[in-house]
JSON list of C-alpha atoms in Angstrom, two decimals:
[
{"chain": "G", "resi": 1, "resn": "UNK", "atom": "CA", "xyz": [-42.57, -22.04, -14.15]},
{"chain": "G", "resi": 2, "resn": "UNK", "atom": "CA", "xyz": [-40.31, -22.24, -11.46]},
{"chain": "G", "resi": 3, "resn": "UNK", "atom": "CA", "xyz": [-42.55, -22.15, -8.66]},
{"chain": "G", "resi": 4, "resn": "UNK", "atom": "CA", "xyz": [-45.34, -24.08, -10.22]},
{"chain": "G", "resi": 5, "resn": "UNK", "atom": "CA", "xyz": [-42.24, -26.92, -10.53]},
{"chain": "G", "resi": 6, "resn": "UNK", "atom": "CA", "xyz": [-41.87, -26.52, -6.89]},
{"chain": "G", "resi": 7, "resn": "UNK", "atom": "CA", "xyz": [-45.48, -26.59, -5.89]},
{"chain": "G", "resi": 8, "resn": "UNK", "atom": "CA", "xyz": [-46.37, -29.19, -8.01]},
{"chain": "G", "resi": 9, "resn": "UNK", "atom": "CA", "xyz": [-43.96, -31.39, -5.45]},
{"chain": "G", "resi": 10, "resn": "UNK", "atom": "CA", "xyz": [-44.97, -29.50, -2.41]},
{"chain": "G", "resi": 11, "resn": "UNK", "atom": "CA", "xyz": [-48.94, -29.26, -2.75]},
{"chain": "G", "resi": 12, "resn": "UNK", "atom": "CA", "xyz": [-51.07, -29.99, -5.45]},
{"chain": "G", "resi": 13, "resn": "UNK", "atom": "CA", "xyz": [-53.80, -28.34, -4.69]},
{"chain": "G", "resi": 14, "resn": "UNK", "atom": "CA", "xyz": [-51.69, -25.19, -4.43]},
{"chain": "G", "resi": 15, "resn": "UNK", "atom": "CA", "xyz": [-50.48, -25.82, -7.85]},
{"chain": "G", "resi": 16, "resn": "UNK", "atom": "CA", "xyz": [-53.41, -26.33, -9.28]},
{"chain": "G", "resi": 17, "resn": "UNK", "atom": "CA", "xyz": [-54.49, -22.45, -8.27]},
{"chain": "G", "resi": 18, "resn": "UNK", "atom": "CA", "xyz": [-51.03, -21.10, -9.14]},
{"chain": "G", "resi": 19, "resn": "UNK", "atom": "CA", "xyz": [-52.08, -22.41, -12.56]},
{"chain": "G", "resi": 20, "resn": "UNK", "atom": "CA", "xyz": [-55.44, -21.38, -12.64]},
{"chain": "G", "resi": 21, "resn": "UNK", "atom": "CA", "xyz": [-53.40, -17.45, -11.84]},
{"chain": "G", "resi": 22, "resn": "UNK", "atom": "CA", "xyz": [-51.22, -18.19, -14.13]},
{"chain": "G", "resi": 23, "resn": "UNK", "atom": "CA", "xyz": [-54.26, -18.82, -16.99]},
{"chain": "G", "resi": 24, "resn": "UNK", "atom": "CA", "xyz": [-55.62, -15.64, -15.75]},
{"chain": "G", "resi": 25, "resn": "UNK", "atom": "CA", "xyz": [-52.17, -13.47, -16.00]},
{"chain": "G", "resi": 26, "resn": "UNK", "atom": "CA", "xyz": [-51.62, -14.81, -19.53]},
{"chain": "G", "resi": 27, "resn": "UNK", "atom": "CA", "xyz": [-55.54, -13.81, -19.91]},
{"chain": "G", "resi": 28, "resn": "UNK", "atom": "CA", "xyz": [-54.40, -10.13, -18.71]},
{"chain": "G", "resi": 29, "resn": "UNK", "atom": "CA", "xyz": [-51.86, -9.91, -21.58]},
{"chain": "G", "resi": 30, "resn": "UNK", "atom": "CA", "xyz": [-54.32, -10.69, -24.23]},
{"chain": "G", "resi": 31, "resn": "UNK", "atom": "CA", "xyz": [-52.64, -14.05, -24.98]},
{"chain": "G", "resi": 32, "resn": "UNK", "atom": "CA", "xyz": [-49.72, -12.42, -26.26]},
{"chain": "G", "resi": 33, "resn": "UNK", "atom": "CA", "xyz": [-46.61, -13.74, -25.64]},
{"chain": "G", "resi": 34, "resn": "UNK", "atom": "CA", "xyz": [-45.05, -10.47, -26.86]},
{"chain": "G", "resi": 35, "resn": "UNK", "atom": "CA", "xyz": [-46.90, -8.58, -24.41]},
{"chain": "G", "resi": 36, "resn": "UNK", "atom": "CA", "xyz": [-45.92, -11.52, -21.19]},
{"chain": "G", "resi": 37, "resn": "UNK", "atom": "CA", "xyz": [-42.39, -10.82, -22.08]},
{"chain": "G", "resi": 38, "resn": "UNK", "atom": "CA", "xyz": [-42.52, -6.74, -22.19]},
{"chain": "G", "resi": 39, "resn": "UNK", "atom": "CA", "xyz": [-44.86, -5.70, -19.38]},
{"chain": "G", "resi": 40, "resn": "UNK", "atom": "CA", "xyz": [-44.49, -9.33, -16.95]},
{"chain": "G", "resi": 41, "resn": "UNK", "atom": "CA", "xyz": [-41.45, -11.67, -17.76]},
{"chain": "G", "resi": 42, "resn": "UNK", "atom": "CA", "xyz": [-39.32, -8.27, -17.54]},
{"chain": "G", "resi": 43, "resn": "UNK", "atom": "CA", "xyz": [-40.23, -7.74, -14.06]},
{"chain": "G", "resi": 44, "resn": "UNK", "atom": "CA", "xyz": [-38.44, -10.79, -12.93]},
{"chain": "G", "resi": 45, "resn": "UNK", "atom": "CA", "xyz": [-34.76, -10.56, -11.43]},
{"chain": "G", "resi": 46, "resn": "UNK", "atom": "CA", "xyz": [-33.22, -14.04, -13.13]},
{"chain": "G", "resi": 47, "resn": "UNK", "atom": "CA", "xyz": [-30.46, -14.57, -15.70]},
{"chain": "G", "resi": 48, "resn": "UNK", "atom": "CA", "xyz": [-30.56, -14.72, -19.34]},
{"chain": "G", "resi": 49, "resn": "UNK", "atom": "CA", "xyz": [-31.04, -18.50, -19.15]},
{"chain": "G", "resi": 50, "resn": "UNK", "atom": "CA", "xyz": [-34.02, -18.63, -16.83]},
{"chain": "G", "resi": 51, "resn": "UNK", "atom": "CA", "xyz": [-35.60, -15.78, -18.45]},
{"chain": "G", "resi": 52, "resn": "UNK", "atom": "CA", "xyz": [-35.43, -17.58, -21.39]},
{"chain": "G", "resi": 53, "resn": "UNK", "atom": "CA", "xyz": [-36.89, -20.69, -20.14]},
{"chain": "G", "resi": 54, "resn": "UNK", "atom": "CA", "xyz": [-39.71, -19.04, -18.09]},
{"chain": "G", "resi": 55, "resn": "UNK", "atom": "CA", "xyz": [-40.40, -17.36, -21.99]},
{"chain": "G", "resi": 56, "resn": "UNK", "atom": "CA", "xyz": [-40.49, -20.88, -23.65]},
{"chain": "G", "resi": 57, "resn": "UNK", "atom": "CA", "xyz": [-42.99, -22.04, -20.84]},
{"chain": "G", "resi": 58, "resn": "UNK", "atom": "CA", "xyz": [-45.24, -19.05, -20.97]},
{"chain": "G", "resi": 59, "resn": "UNK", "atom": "CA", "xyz": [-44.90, -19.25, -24.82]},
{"chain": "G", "resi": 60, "resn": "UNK", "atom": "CA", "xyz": [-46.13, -22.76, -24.56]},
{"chain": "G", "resi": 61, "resn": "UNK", "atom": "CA", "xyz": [-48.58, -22.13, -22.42]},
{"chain": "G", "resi": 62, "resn": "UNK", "atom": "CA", "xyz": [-50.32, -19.03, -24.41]},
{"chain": "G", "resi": 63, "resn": "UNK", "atom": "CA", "xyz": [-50.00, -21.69, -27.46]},
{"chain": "G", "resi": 64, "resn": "UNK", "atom": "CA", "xyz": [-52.15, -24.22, -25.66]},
{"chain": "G", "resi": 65, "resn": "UNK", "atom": "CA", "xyz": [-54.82, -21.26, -24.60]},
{"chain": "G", "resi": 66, "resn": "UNK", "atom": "CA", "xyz": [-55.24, -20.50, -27.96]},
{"chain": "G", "resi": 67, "resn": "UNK", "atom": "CA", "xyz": [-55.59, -24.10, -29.67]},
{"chain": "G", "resi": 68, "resn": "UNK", "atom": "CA", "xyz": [-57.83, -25.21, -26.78]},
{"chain": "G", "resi": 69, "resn": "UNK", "atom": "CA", "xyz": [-60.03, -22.16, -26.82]},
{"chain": "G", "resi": 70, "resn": "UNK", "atom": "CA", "xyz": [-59.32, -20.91, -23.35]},
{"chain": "G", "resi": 71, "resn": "UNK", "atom": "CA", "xyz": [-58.60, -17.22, -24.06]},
{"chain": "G", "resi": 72, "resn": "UNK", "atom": "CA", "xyz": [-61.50, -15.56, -22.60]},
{"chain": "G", "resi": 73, "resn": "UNK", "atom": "CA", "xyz": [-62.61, -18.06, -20.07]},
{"chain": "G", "resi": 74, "resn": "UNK", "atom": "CA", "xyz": [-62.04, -22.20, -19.22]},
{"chain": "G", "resi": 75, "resn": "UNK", "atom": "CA", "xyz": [-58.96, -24.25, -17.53]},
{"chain": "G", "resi": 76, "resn": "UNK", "atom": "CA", "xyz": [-56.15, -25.69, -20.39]},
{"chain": "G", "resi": 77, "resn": "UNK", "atom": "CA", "xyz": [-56.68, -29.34, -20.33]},
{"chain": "G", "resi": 78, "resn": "UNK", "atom": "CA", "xyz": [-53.25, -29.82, -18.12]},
{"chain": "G", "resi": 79, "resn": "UNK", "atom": "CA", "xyz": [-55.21, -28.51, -15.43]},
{"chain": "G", "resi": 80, "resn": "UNK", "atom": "CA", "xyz": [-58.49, -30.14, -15.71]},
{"chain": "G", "resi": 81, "resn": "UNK", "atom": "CA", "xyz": [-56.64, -33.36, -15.92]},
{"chain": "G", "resi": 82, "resn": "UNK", "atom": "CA", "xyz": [-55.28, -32.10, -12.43]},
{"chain": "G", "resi": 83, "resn": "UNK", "atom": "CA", "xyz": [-58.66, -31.25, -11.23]},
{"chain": "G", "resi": 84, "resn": "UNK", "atom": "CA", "xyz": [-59.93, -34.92, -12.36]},
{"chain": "G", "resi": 85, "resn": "UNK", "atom": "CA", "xyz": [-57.06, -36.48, -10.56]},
{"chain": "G", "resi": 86, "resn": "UNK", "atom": "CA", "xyz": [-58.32, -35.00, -7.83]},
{"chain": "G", "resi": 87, "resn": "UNK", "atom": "CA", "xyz": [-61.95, -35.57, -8.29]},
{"chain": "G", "resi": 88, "resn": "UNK", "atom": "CA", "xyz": [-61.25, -39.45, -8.37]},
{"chain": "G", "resi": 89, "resn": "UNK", "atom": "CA", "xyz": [-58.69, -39.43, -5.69]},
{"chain": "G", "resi": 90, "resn": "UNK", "atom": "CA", "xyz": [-62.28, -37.48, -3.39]},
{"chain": "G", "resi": 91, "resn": "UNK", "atom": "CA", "xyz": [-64.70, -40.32, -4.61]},
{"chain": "G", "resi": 92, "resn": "UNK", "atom": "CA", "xyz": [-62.28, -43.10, -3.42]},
{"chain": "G", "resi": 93, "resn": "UNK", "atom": "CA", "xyz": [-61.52, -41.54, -0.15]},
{"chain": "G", "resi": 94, "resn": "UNK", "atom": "CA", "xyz": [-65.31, -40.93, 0.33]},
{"chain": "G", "resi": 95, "resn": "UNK", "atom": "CA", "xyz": [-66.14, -44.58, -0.95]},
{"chain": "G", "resi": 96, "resn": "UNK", "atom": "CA", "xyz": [-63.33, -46.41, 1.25]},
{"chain": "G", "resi": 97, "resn": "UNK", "atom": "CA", "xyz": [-63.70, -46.95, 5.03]},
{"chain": "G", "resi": 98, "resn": "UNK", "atom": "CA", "xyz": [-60.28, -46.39, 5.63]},
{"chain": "G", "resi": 99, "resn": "UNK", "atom": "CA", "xyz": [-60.26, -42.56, 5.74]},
{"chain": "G", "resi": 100, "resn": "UNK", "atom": "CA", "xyz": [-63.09, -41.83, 8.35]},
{"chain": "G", "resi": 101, "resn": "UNK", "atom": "CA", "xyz": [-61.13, -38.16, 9.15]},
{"chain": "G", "resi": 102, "resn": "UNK", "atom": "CA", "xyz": [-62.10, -37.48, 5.62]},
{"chain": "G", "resi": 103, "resn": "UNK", "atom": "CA", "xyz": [-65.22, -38.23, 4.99]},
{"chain": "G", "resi": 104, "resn": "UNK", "atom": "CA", "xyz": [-66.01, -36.47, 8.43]},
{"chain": "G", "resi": 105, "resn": "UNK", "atom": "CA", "xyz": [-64.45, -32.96, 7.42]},
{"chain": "G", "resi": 106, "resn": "UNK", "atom": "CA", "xyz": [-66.60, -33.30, 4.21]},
{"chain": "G", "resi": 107, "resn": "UNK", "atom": "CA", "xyz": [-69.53, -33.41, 5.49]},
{"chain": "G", "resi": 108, "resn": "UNK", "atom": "CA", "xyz": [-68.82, -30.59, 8.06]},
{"chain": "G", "resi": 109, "resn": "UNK", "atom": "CA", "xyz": [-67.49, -28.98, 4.43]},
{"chain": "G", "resi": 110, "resn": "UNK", "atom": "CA", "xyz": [-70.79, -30.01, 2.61]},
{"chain": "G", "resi": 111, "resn": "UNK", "atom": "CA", "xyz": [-73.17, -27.75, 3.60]},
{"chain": "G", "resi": 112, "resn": "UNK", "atom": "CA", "xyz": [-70.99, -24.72, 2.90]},
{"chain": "G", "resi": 113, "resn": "UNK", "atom": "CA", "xyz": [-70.46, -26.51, -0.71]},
{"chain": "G", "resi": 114, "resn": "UNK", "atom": "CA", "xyz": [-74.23, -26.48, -1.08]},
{"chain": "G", "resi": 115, "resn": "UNK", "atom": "CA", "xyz": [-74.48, -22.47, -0.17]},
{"chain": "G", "resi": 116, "resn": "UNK", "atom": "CA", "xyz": [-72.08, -21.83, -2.71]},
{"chain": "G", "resi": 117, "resn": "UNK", "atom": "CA", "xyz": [-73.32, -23.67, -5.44]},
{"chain": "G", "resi": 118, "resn": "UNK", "atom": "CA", "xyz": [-77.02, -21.68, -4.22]},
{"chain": "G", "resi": 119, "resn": "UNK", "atom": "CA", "xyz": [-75.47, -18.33, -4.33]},
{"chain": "G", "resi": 120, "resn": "UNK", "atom": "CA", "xyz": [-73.38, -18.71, -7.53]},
{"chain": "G", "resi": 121, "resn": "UNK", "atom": "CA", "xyz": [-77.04, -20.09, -9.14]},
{"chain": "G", "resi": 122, "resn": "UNK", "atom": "CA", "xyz": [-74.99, -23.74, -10.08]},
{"chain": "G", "resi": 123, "resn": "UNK", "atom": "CA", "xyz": [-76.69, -26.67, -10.54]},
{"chain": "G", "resi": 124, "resn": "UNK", "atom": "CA", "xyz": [-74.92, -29.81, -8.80]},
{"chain": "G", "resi": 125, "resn": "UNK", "atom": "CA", "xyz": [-73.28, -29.96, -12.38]},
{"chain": "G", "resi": 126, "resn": "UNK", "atom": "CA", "xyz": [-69.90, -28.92, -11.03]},
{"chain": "G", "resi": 127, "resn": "UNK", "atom": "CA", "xyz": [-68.21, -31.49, -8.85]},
{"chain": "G", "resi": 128, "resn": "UNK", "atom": "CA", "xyz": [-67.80, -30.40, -5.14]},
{"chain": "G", "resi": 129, "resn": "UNK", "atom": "CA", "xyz": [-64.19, -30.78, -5.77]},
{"chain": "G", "resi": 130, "resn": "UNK", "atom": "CA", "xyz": [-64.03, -28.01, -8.07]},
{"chain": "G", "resi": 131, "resn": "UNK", "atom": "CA", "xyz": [-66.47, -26.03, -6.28]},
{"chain": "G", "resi": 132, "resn": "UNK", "atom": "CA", "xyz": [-64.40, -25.81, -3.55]},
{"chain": "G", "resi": 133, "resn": "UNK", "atom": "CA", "xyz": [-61.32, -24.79, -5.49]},
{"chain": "G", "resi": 134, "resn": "UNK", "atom": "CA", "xyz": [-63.54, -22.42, -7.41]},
{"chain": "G", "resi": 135, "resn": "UNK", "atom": "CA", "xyz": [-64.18, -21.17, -3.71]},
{"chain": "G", "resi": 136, "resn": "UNK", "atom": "CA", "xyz": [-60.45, -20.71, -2.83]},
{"chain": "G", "resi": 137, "resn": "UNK", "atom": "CA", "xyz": [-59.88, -18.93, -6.22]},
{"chain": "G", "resi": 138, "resn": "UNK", "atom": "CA", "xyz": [-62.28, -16.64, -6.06]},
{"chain": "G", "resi": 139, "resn": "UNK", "atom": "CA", "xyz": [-60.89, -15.66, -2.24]},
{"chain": "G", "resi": 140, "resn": "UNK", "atom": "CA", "xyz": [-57.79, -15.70, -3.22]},
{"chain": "G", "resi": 141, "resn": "UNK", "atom": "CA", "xyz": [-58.81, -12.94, -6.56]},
{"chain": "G", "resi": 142, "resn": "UNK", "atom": "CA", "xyz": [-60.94, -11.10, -3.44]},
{"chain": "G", "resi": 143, "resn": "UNK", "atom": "CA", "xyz": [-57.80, -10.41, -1.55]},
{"chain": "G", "resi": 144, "resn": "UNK", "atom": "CA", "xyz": [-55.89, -9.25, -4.38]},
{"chain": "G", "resi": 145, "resn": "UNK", "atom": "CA", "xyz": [-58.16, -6.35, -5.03]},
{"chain": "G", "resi": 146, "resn": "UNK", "atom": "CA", "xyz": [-57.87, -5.97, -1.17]},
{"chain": "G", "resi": 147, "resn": "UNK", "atom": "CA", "xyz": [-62.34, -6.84, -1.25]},
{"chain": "G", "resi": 148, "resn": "UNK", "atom": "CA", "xyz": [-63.42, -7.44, 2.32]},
{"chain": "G", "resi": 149, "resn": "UNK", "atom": "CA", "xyz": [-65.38, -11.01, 3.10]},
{"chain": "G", "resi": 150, "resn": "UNK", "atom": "CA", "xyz": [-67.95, -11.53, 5.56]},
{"chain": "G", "resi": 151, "resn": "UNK", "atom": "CA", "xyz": [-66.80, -13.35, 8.52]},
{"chain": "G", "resi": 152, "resn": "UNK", "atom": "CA", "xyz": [-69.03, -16.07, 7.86]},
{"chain": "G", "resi": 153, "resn": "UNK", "atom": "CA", "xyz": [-67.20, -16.57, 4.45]},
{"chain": "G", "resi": 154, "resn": "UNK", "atom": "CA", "xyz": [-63.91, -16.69, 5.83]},
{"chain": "G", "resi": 155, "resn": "UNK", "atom": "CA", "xyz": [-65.21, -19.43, 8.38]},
{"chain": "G", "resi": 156, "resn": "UNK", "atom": "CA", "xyz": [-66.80, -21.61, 5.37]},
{"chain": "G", "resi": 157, "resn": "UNK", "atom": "CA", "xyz": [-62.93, -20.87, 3.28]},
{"chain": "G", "resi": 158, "resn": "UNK", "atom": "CA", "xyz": [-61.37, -22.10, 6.60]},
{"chain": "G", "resi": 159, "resn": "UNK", "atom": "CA", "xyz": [-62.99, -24.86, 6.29]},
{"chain": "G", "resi": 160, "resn": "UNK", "atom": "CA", "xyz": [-62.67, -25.48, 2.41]},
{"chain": "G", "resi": 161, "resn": "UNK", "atom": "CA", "xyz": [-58.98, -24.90, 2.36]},
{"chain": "G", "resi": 162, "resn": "UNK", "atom": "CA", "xyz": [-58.97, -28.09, 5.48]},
{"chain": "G", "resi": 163, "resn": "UNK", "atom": "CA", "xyz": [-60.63, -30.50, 3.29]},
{"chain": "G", "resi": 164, "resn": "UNK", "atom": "CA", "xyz": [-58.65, -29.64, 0.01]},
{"chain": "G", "resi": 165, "resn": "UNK", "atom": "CA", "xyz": [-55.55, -29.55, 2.25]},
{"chain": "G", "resi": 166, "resn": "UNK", "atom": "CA", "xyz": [-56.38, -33.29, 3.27]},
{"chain": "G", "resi": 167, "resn": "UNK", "atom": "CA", "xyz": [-57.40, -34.21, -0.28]},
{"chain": "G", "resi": 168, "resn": "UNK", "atom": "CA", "xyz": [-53.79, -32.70, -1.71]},
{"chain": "G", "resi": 169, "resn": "UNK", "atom": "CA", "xyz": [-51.85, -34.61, 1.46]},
{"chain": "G", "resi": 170, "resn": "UNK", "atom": "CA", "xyz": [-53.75, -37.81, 0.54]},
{"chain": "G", "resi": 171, "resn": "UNK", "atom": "CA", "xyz": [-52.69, -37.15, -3.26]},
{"chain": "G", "resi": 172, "resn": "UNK", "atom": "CA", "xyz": [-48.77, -36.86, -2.45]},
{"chain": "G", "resi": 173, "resn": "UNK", "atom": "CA", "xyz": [-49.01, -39.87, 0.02]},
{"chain": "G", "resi": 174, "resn": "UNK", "atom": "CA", "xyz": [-50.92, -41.55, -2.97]},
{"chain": "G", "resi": 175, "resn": "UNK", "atom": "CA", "xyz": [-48.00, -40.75, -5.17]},
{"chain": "G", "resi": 176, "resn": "UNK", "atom": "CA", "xyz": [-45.05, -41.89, -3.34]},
{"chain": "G", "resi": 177, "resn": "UNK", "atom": "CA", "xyz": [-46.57, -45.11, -2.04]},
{"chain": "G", "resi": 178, "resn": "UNK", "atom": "CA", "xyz": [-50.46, -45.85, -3.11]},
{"chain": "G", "resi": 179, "resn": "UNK", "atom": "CA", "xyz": [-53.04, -45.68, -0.10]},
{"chain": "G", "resi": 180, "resn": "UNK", "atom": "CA", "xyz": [-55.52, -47.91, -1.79]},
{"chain": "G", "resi": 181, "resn": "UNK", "atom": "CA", "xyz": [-55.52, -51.63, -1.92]},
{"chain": "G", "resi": 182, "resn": "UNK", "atom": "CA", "xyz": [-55.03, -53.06, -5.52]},
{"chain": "G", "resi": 183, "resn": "UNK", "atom": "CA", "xyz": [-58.79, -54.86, -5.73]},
{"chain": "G", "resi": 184, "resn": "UNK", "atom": "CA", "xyz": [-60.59, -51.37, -5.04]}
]
């Protein structure tokens, strides 16, 4: 709770896959918040109060899993509203003339977006956006069962993580003062 707080200001797009670990730890514990406070809230060094607290947010949290049927698999809806924030915020940039820089990095991103979607057998269903965070998840779940990548991988995440770094930059700069013109 704490650091999603903080990296909810900081980066979006790291918040987003915080949450997305966060789903999947909760996942781990078989939804139970009885099982998130033994064996994982436990671990952590706070006080009383912000143990507490991190319990109520996990609690609420495992609620929400279970009433929108995200226990074995799926994104609660907090986070796909994130993820459509962001899908909207892509389409603008791409659509406006404004951001050349942009648009440039996705298209050198685009064909890497394309190999994905070809190796993971995905139609163009799933919104580059999400296949590129899909990307950065599934590197990020690689190096936490220490999984070696191909070098050619690591070159195409390189370049991922740049154009969902600009997209999350362009979302907190969107935030604090809008970048679009009011009669887009």
């Amino acid at each position: 709770m704490f650091i999603s707080q903080q990296l909810r200001q900081k980066s979006i797009a790291e918040y987003l896959l915080y949450m997305w670990q966060v789903e999947d730890i909760i996942r781990a514990y078989g939804c139970s918040l009885t099982e998130l406070r033994k064996s994982y809230i436990s671990q952590f060094q706070i006080d009383d109060d912000k143990r507490e607290e991190l319990t109520d947010w996990y609690g609420n949290l495992v609620n929400m899993m279970n009433r929108e049927g995200c226990r074995e698999k799926g994104h609660l809806q907090i986070n796909k509203v994130v993820l459509m924030q962001l899908i909207e915020l892509h389409n603008r940039l791409l659509d406006s003339s404004k951001f050349p820089f942009y648009r440039s990095e996705y298209y050198r991103v685009l064909p890497f977006i394309v190999e994905l979607r070809r190796k993971r057998g995905m139609s163009n269903e799933e919104n580059e956006v999400e296949t590129c965070f899909n990307a950065l998840y599934g590197r990020i779940m690689l190096g936490l069962k220490k999984q070696e990548i191909s070098k050619e991988t690591e070159g195409a995440i390189k370049e991922i993580s740049t154009l969902v770094g600009m997209l999350a930059d362009y979302y907190h700069k969107d935030k604090i003062e809008p970048i679009f013109d009011e009669d887009m």
